[in-house]
Short mmCIF file of C-alpha atoms and ligand atoms in Angstrom, two decimals:
data_model
loop_
_atom_site.label_atom_id
_atom_site.label_comp_id
_atom_site.label_asym_id
_atom_site.label_seq_id
_atom_site.Cartn_x
_atom_site.Cartn_y
_atom_site.Cartn_z
CA UNK A 1 83.71 131.33 7.72
CA UNK A 2 82.43 130.15 11.10
CA UNK A 3 79.48 128.12 9.88
CA UNK A 4 80.00 124.41 10.48
CA UNK A 5 82.33 122.79 7.95
CA UNK A 6 82.66 119.13 7.07
CA UNK A 7 85.87 117.17 6.64
CA UNK A 8 85.85 114.05 4.47
CA UNK A 9 88.61 112.28 6.45
CA UNK A 10 87.62 113.34 9.98
CA UNK A 11 87.04 109.78 11.24
CA UNK A 12 90.32 108.39 9.92
CA UNK A 13 92.72 111.30 10.38
CA UNK A 14 92.38 111.80 14.13
CA UNK A 15 93.85 115.32 13.96
CA UNK A 16 90.53 116.87 15.02
CA UNK A 17 88.65 115.10 17.81
CA UNK A 18 85.63 117.40 18.06
CA UNK A 19 84.66 118.47 14.53
CA UNK A 20 81.19 116.97 14.87
CA UNK A 21 80.35 119.10 17.96
CA UNK A 22 79.36 122.75 18.17
CA UNK A 23 82.30 125.09 18.85
CA UNK A 24 80.78 126.16 22.20
CA UNK A 25 80.57 122.52 23.26
CA UNK A 26 84.24 121.96 22.45
CA UNK A 27 85.16 124.85 24.78
CA UNK A 28 83.11 123.36 27.63
CA UNK A 29 84.76 119.97 27.12
CA UNK A 30 88.21 121.54 27.24
CA UNK A 31 87.37 123.53 30.37
CA UNK A 32 86.14 120.36 32.06
CA UNK A 33 89.33 118.56 31.01
CA UNK A 34 91.50 121.22 32.67
CA UNK A 35 89.35 121.16 35.83
CA UNK A 36 89.62 117.36 35.96
CA UNK A 37 93.42 117.53 35.71
CA UNK A 38 93.48 120.00 38.62
CA UNK A 39 91.07 117.90 40.67
CA UNK A 40 93.25 114.82 40.18
CA UNK A 41 96.01 116.74 41.98
CA UNK A 42 93.46 117.94 44.57
CA UNK A 43 93.86 121.55 43.43
CA UNK A 44 90.75 123.57 44.13
CA UNK A 45 90.33 126.54 41.81
CA UNK A 46 88.16 127.98 39.11
CA UNK A 47 88.76 128.97 35.51
CA UNK A 48 88.09 132.71 35.20
CA UNK A 49 87.70 132.93 31.46
CA UNK A 50 87.83 130.83 28.28
CA UNK A 51 89.00 132.73 25.22
CA UNK A 52 87.47 131.00 22.22
CA UNK A 53 88.82 131.86 18.76
CA UNK A 54 87.16 134.25 16.31
CA UNK A 55 88.39 132.29 13.32
CA UNK A 56 88.01 128.64 14.10
CA UNK A 57 89.07 127.30 10.69
CA UNK A 58 92.23 127.85 8.64
CA UNK A 59 94.07 129.13 11.73
CA UNK A 60 97.21 126.97 11.63
CA UNK A 61 100.40 128.50 10.24
CA UNK A 62 102.25 125.20 9.96
CA UNK A 63 101.52 122.03 7.99
CA UNK A 64 103.52 118.80 8.18
CA UNK A 65 102.75 116.20 5.51
CA UNK A 66 104.13 112.72 5.08
CA UNK A 67 104.46 110.86 1.77
CA UNK A 68 104.08 107.13 1.11
CA UNK A 69 103.29 104.40 -1.38
CA UNK A 70 99.81 102.98 -0.75
CA UNK A 71 98.69 100.08 -2.93
CA UNK A 72 100.84 101.26 -5.84
CA UNK A 73 99.62 104.83 -5.47
CA UNK A 74 101.85 107.70 -4.33
CA UNK A 75 99.97 109.62 -1.60
CA UNK A 76 100.51 112.59 0.76
CA UNK A 77 98.74 113.52 3.95
CA UNK A 78 98.83 113.48 7.75
CA UNK A 79 99.92 110.46 9.76
CA UNK A 80 97.10 108.62 11.51
CA UNK A 81 97.71 109.08 15.26
CA UNK A 82 100.32 106.65 16.68
CA UNK A 83 100.71 104.76 13.41
CA UNK A 84 102.92 104.75 10.33
CA UNK A 85 99.85 105.05 8.10
CA UNK A 86 99.18 108.17 6.06
CA UNK A 87 95.62 109.25 5.40
CA UNK A 88 95.44 110.78 1.89
CA UNK A 89 94.66 114.48 2.14
CA UNK A 90 92.37 116.51 -0.04
CA UNK A 91 91.88 119.73 1.94
CA UNK A 92 92.51 120.40 5.65
CA UNK A 93 90.06 122.79 7.32
CA UNK A 94 92.62 123.93 9.89
CA UNK A 95 95.04 125.28 7.28
CA UNK A 96 94.73 128.19 4.87
CA UNK A 97 93.82 127.80 1.20
CA UNK A 98 97.38 128.92 0.44
CA UNK A 99 98.95 126.06 2.42
CA UNK A 100 96.51 123.48 1.04
CA UNK A 101 97.23 124.63 -2.49
CA UNK A 102 101.01 124.67 -2.02
CA UNK A 103 100.86 121.13 -0.63
CA UNK A 104 98.91 119.91 -3.65
CA UNK A 105 101.11 121.70 -6.18
CA UNK A 106 104.37 120.50 -4.64
CA UNK A 107 103.07 116.96 -4.43
CA UNK A 108 102.00 116.98 -8.12
CA UNK A 109 105.48 118.13 -9.10
CA UNK A 110 107.15 115.52 -6.92
CA UNK A 111 105.17 112.82 -8.71
CA UNK A 112 105.99 114.40 -12.07
CA UNK A 113 109.71 114.44 -11.20
CA UNK A 114 109.57 110.81 -9.98
CA UNK A 115 110.96 111.64 -6.54
CA UNK A 116 110.22 108.47 -4.55
CA UNK A 117 108.88 108.52 -0.99
CA UNK A 118 111.23 107.12 1.67
CA UNK A 119 110.41 103.64 2.91
CA UNK A 120 111.55 103.30 6.52
CA UNK A 121 111.59 99.50 6.58
CA UNK A 122 113.34 98.90 3.29
CA UNK A 123 115.45 102.06 3.56
CA UNK A 124 114.71 102.95 -0.05
CA UNK A 125 113.42 106.16 -1.66
CA UNK A 126 114.15 109.78 -0.73
CA UNK A 127 111.36 112.12 0.39
CA UNK A 128 110.03 111.89 3.95
CA UNK A 129 108.01 115.05 4.65
CA UNK A 130 106.84 118.29 3.13
CA UNK A 131 106.59 121.06 5.78
CA UNK A 132 104.97 124.41 5.10
CA UNK A 133 105.11 127.48 7.37
CA UNK A 134 103.08 130.57 6.53
CA UNK A 135 103.62 134.10 7.79
CA UNK A 136 100.37 135.43 9.22
CA UNK A 137 101.41 138.95 8.35
CA UNK A 138 102.66 138.52 4.77
CA UNK A 139 101.11 135.17 3.74
CA UNK A 140 104.55 134.23 2.42
CA UNK A 141 105.66 130.65 3.01
CA UNK A 142 108.73 128.66 3.98
CA UNK A 143 108.82 125.14 2.58
CA UNK A 144 111.04 122.37 3.97
CA UNK A 145 111.55 119.18 1.98
CA UNK A 146 112.77 116.52 4.39
CA UNK A 147 114.86 113.86 2.68
CA UNK A 148 116.54 110.71 3.96
CA UNK A 149 119.78 111.43 2.07
CA UNK A 150 121.77 114.46 1.08
CA UNK A 151 121.80 113.61 -2.66
CA UNK A 152 118.66 115.03 -4.22
CA UNK A 153 118.66 114.45 -8.00
CA UNK A 154 116.97 117.13 -10.15
CA UNK A 155 116.37 119.37 -7.15
CA UNK A 156 117.31 122.50 -9.12
CA UNK A 157 114.66 121.86 -11.77
CA UNK A 158 112.08 120.85 -9.15
CA UNK A 159 112.63 124.02 -7.10
CA UNK A 160 112.33 126.15 -10.23
CA UNK A 161 108.96 124.58 -11.08
CA UNK A 162 107.70 124.87 -7.49
CA UNK A 163 108.49 128.59 -7.43
CA UNK A 164 106.81 129.09 -10.81
CA UNK A 165 103.65 127.39 -9.60
CA UNK A 166 103.50 128.80 -6.06
CA UNK A 167 104.14 132.55 -5.90
CA UNK A 168 103.63 132.61 -2.11
CA UNK A 169 106.74 130.57 -1.45
CA UNK A 170 109.60 132.80 -0.36
CA UNK A 171 112.18 130.22 0.59
CA UNK A 172 112.79 126.46 0.23
CA UNK A 173 115.01 124.35 2.47
CA UNK A 174 116.22 120.77 2.18
CA UNK A 175 116.44 119.14 5.59
CA UNK A 176 118.29 115.84 5.77
CA UNK A 177 116.98 113.30 8.25
CA UNK A 178 118.54 109.85 7.80
CA UNK A 179 117.50 108.53 11.24
CA UNK A 180 114.82 105.96 12.04
CA UNK A 181 112.65 108.21 14.17
CA UNK A 182 109.24 109.86 14.27
CA UNK A 183 110.93 113.25 14.78
CA UNK A 184 110.35 115.13 11.53
CA UNK A 185 113.50 117.22 11.12
CA UNK A 186 117.16 116.19 11.03
CA UNK A 187 120.20 118.29 11.94
CA UNK A 188 121.65 119.10 8.54
CA UNK A 189 120.07 121.64 6.19
CA UNK A 190 120.69 123.24 2.83
CA UNK A 191 118.92 126.32 1.50
CA UNK A 192 117.59 125.54 -1.99
CA UNK A 193 115.93 128.88 -2.64
CA UNK A 194 115.61 132.28 -0.92
CA UNK A 195 116.92 133.47 2.45
CA UNK A 196 116.17 130.41 4.56
CA UNK A 197 113.62 132.17 6.75
CA UNK A 198 110.32 134.07 6.58
CA UNK A 199 109.24 137.09 8.58
CA UNK A 200 106.09 137.43 10.63
CA UNK A 201 104.63 140.18 12.77
CA UNK A 202 103.02 139.56 16.14
CA UNK A 203 101.94 142.23 18.63
CA UNK A 204 103.64 144.87 16.43
CA UNK A 205 107.03 143.09 16.51
CA UNK A 206 108.87 141.39 13.65
CA UNK A 207 110.04 137.79 13.97
CA UNK A 208 112.23 135.76 11.62
CA UNK A 209 111.16 132.15 11.52
CA UNK A 210 113.16 129.18 10.25
CA UNK A 211 112.31 125.55 9.64
CA UNK A 212 113.31 124.55 13.17
CA UNK A 213 112.40 127.39 15.49
CA UNK A 214 109.44 126.91 17.80
CA UNK A 215 106.65 129.29 16.94
CA UNK A 216 103.05 129.12 18.19
CA UNK A 217 100.77 127.60 15.53
CA UNK A 218 97.77 129.93 15.86
CA UNK A 219 98.94 133.55 15.40
CA UNK A 220 95.60 135.24 16.20
CA UNK A 221 95.17 133.39 19.47
CA UNK A 222 98.88 133.78 20.28
CA UNK A 223 98.32 137.52 20.39
CA UNK A 224 95.38 136.96 22.77
CA UNK A 225 97.68 134.80 24.94
CA UNK A 226 100.55 137.31 24.99
CA UNK A 227 98.16 140.16 25.82
CA UNK A 228 96.94 138.05 28.76
CA UNK A 229 100.51 137.49 29.98
CA UNK A 230 100.89 141.27 29.96
CA UNK A 231 97.56 141.89 31.72
CA UNK A 232 98.04 139.14 34.32
CA UNK A 233 101.52 140.46 35.13
CA UNK A 234 100.52 144.06 35.83
CA UNK A 235 104.22 144.86 35.40
CA UNK A 236 106.07 147.80 36.95
CA UNK A 237 108.79 149.77 35.14
CA UNK A 238 111.51 148.74 37.63
CA UNK A 239 110.83 144.99 37.48
CA UNK A 240 113.34 142.31 36.57
CA UNK A 241 111.73 139.23 35.04
CA UNK A 242 112.67 135.83 33.65
CA UNK A 243 111.07 134.46 30.47
CA UNK A 244 111.90 130.75 30.76
CA UNK A 245 111.47 128.37 27.79
CA UNK A 246 111.38 131.45 25.58
CA UNK A 247 111.58 130.06 22.00
CA UNK A 248 112.47 132.90 19.61
CA UNK A 249 111.93 135.39 22.43
CA UNK A 250 108.32 136.32 21.70
CA UNK A 251 106.82 136.70 25.21
CA UNK A 252 109.76 138.63 26.64
CA UNK A 253 109.95 140.98 23.66
CA UNK A 254 106.28 141.93 23.92
CA UNK A 255 106.89 142.83 27.60
CA UNK A 256 110.14 144.74 27.09
CA UNK A 257 108.59 148.27 27.11
CA UNK A 258 106.90 147.62 30.47
CA UNK A 259 109.77 146.33 32.63
CA UNK A 260 113.42 147.07 33.42
CA UNK A 261 115.18 143.85 32.43
CA UNK A 262 114.29 140.45 31.04
CA UNK A 263 116.32 137.24 31.11
CA UNK A 264 115.15 135.11 28.21
CA UNK A 265 116.21 131.46 28.56
CA UNK A 266 116.00 128.83 25.84
CA UNK A 267 118.07 125.70 25.11
CA UNK A 268 117.56 125.35 21.34
CA UNK A 269 120.54 126.93 19.55
CA UNK A 270 118.69 127.89 16.36
CA UNK A 271 115.87 129.51 18.36
CA UNK A 272 118.46 131.45 20.41
CA UNK A 273 120.32 132.60 17.30
CA UNK A 274 117.08 134.00 15.88
CA UNK A 275 115.95 135.39 19.26
CA UNK A 276 119.14 137.49 19.27
CA UNK A 277 118.60 138.53 15.67
CA UNK A 278 114.95 139.36 16.42
CA UNK A 279 115.96 141.50 19.41
CA UNK A 280 118.26 143.55 17.15
CA UNK A 281 115.68 143.92 14.38
CA UNK A 282 113.15 145.22 16.89
CA UNK A 283 115.66 147.54 18.66
CA UNK A 284 115.14 145.78 21.96
CA UNK A 285 117.98 146.40 24.43
CA UNK A 286 116.72 145.20 27.80
CA UNK A 287 116.33 141.49 27.01
CA UNK A 288 119.33 139.22 27.76
CA UNK A 289 119.07 136.07 25.70
CA UNK A 290 120.74 133.05 27.23
CA UNK A 291 121.18 129.63 25.66
CA UNK A 292 120.93 127.22 28.55
CA UNK A 293 118.81 124.54 30.12
CA UNK A 294 116.14 126.44 32.07
CA UNK A 295 116.73 124.40 35.24
CA UNK A 296 120.50 125.00 35.17
CA UNK A 297 119.93 128.70 34.57
CA UNK A 298 117.64 129.00 37.57
CA UNK A 299 120.08 127.12 39.81
CA UNK A 300 122.90 129.53 38.80
CA UNK A 301 120.63 132.49 39.30
CA UNK A 302 119.86 131.24 42.79
CA UNK A 303 123.58 130.91 43.59
CA UNK A 304 124.25 134.46 42.50
CA UNK A 305 121.60 135.73 44.91
CA UNK A 306 120.05 138.15 42.44
CA UNK A 307 116.57 139.60 42.89
CA UNK A 308 113.76 138.60 40.56
CA UNK A 309 110.23 140.01 40.53
CA UNK A 310 108.35 137.79 38.11
CA UNK A 311 109.04 134.45 36.45
CA UNK A 312 107.17 133.54 33.28
CA UNK A 313 107.44 129.91 32.30
CA UNK A 314 106.16 128.26 29.13
CA UNK A 315 107.64 124.74 29.09
CA UNK A 316 107.04 122.06 26.43
CA UNK A 317 104.32 119.42 26.86
CA UNK A 318 106.42 117.46 29.33
CA UNK A 319 106.28 120.39 31.77
CA UNK A 320 109.07 121.67 33.99
CA UNK A 321 111.47 119.82 36.33
CA UNK A 322 111.30 119.31 40.11
CA UNK A 323 114.60 121.24 40.46
CA UNK A 324 113.32 124.17 38.40
CA UNK A 325 110.21 124.29 40.60
CA UNK A 326 112.11 124.03 43.89
CA UNK A 327 114.44 126.78 42.68
CA UNK A 328 111.41 129.00 42.04
CA UNK A 329 110.29 128.33 45.63
CA UNK A 330 113.73 129.44 46.87
CA UNK A 331 113.96 132.51 44.61
CA UNK A 332 110.48 133.57 45.72
CA UNK A 333 109.52 136.04 42.97
CA UNK A 334 106.37 137.98 43.89
CA UNK A 335 104.52 136.47 41.01
CA UNK A 336 104.71 133.63 38.60
CA UNK A 337 102.95 133.22 35.27
CA UNK A 338 102.73 129.63 34.04
CA UNK A 339 101.75 129.17 30.38
CA UNK A 340 101.07 125.55 29.45
CA UNK A 341 99.90 123.49 26.49
CA UNK A 342 99.41 120.40 28.67
CA UNK A 343 97.02 120.64 31.66
CA UNK A 344 98.26 117.32 33.07
CA UNK A 345 101.88 118.40 33.57
CA UNK A 346 100.66 121.88 34.53
CA UNK A 347 98.59 120.47 37.42
CA UNK A 348 101.52 118.24 38.48
CA UNK A 349 103.87 121.24 38.59
CA UNK A 350 101.35 123.57 40.27
CA UNK A 351 100.97 121.06 43.09
CA UNK A 352 104.63 121.78 44.02
CA UNK A 353 104.38 125.54 43.52
CA UNK A 354 101.32 125.75 45.77
CA UNK A 355 103.62 125.15 48.76
CA UNK A 356 104.44 128.84 48.68
CA UNK A 357 102.13 130.30 46.02
CA UNK A 358 98.41 130.74 45.59
CA UNK A 359 96.47 130.73 42.35
CA UNK A 360 95.11 134.18 41.53
CA UNK A 361 93.70 133.72 38.03
CA UNK A 362 93.31 131.04 35.39
CA UNK A 363 92.36 131.58 31.77
CA UNK A 364 92.14 129.20 28.84
CA UNK A 365 93.00 130.22 25.29
CA UNK A 366 91.79 127.97 22.51
CA UNK A 367 94.79 127.86 20.21
CA UNK A 368 93.89 124.48 18.76
CA UNK A 369 90.21 124.65 17.68
CA UNK A 370 88.44 121.31 17.09
CA UNK A 371 91.29 119.30 18.62
CA UNK A 372 91.46 118.09 22.23
CA UNK A 373 94.31 120.49 23.02
CA UNK A 374 94.05 123.71 25.03
CA UNK A 375 96.43 126.42 26.28
CA UNK A 376 96.20 127.41 29.93
CA UNK A 377 97.62 130.49 31.63
CA UNK A 378 97.86 130.71 35.41
CA UNK A 379 98.83 133.67 37.58
CA UNK A 380 100.30 132.73 40.97
CA UNK A 381 101.28 135.09 43.76
CA UNK A 382 103.50 134.51 46.79
CA UNK A 383 101.60 133.61 49.96
CA UNK A 384 102.19 136.00 52.88
N1 LIG B 1 107.52 130.86 24.95
C1 LIG B 1 107.76 130.51 23.58
C2 LIG B 1 108.09 129.05 23.36
C3 LIG B 1 107.33 128.01 24.14
S1 LIG B 1 107.58 126.33 23.62
C4 LIG B 1 106.60 130.94 22.71
O1 LIG B 1 105.56 131.38 23.19
O2 LIG B 1 106.74 130.88 21.48
C5 LIG B 1 108.75 125.71 24.71
C6 LIG B 1 110.17 126.09 24.40
O3 LIG B 1 110.99 125.52 25.43
C7 LIG B 1 110.73 125.57 23.08
O4 LIG B 1 111.28 126.65 22.36
C8 LIG B 1 111.83 124.58 23.51
O5 LIG B 1 112.94 124.58 22.62
C9 LIG B 1 112.22 125.11 24.87
N2 LIG B 1 112.80 124.14 25.81
C10 LIG B 1 112.50 122.82 25.95
N3 LIG B 1 113.19 122.28 26.96
C11 LIG B 1 113.97 123.27 27.50
C12 LIG B 1 114.90 123.33 28.58
N4 LIG B 1 115.17 122.26 29.32
N5 LIG B 1 115.50 124.52 28.85
C13 LIG B 1 115.21 125.62 28.12
N6 LIG B 1 114.34 125.63 27.08
C14 LIG B 1 113.72 124.48 26.77
#
């Protein structure tokens, strides 16, 4: 599957920036990008290894499609970057055949059932997005239909037809998002079919995934990343560690056999609910899952004067906060593992941490083949 593939909408879509280059070249560009971000902050270091992907196409487990009227034609596809324009989709190389097919089938039925797309300006219509999540382990899918209103005429019939046509769909959710926003999902949800979640397996552990929970988009490379966290950490059986910005608990759970105790901190309530459920399912007893802002948690932890050996942090694109970072400097764990999907905020945050820490190792994991994005993992140790 790794021979070069062509995309008919590459120029317009903007999802993939580097499809016309060789895969090797894309990795060099990304490495240079990370080095440039570090240099801008005057951080001198070297990248020890770049982990390119084995499967560079069809790797994404999540697809988000918008719907729109375009010159009297009902279309579906991805949004052109920073615009309200949808580029009609035929087949996306980054997603599996299963997801591409489900998208097409659902869209055909939506047209057949005359379910109108939502028009943000006129505030008319109903359907905003079709989201598909696929389990890497079972290839079963969770579909979320995002609507602007709660009323959804003929939804029963529609769901019945979707299930008939798409045997891989295990559950369907209606998410209601009435707000004028570019955020895809609203608060309120209704399960239209199935259990409301799908199950996946990563690193030998089972995870239940819902419409809202954060879950890495490239499962194969996620396992490479989590293995690296384990290897970088060189953990001891009596260690107490913090997994900050923990999502559904994935990183901490994979480390649970190797350490004494883990504090897993996440602020999203749905993610925390499922992290707790996932811990039970996997018979994990040494991970304490806490729903709190990571900065507040660290401040409290500091007040209580408890010992911590390692902090793992995996913040969102915006990075961490100055107070979180200064609390790390006061807590002084022996080592720190920073996982980041944004080299710019990573470099900004490292600059502060380098007051007391030194960089031991840096690796890049290409989770987002053909796009400009890259995942970075940094091991820092306390200076003497
Ligand atoms: N480590 C996880 C998730 C990383 S994504 C994984 O590998 O899957 C970042 C996570 O940080 C998201 O789940 C997001 O909900 C959470 N988050 C964002 N801001 C936060 C904050 N201020 N405090 C705690 N968690 C936060």
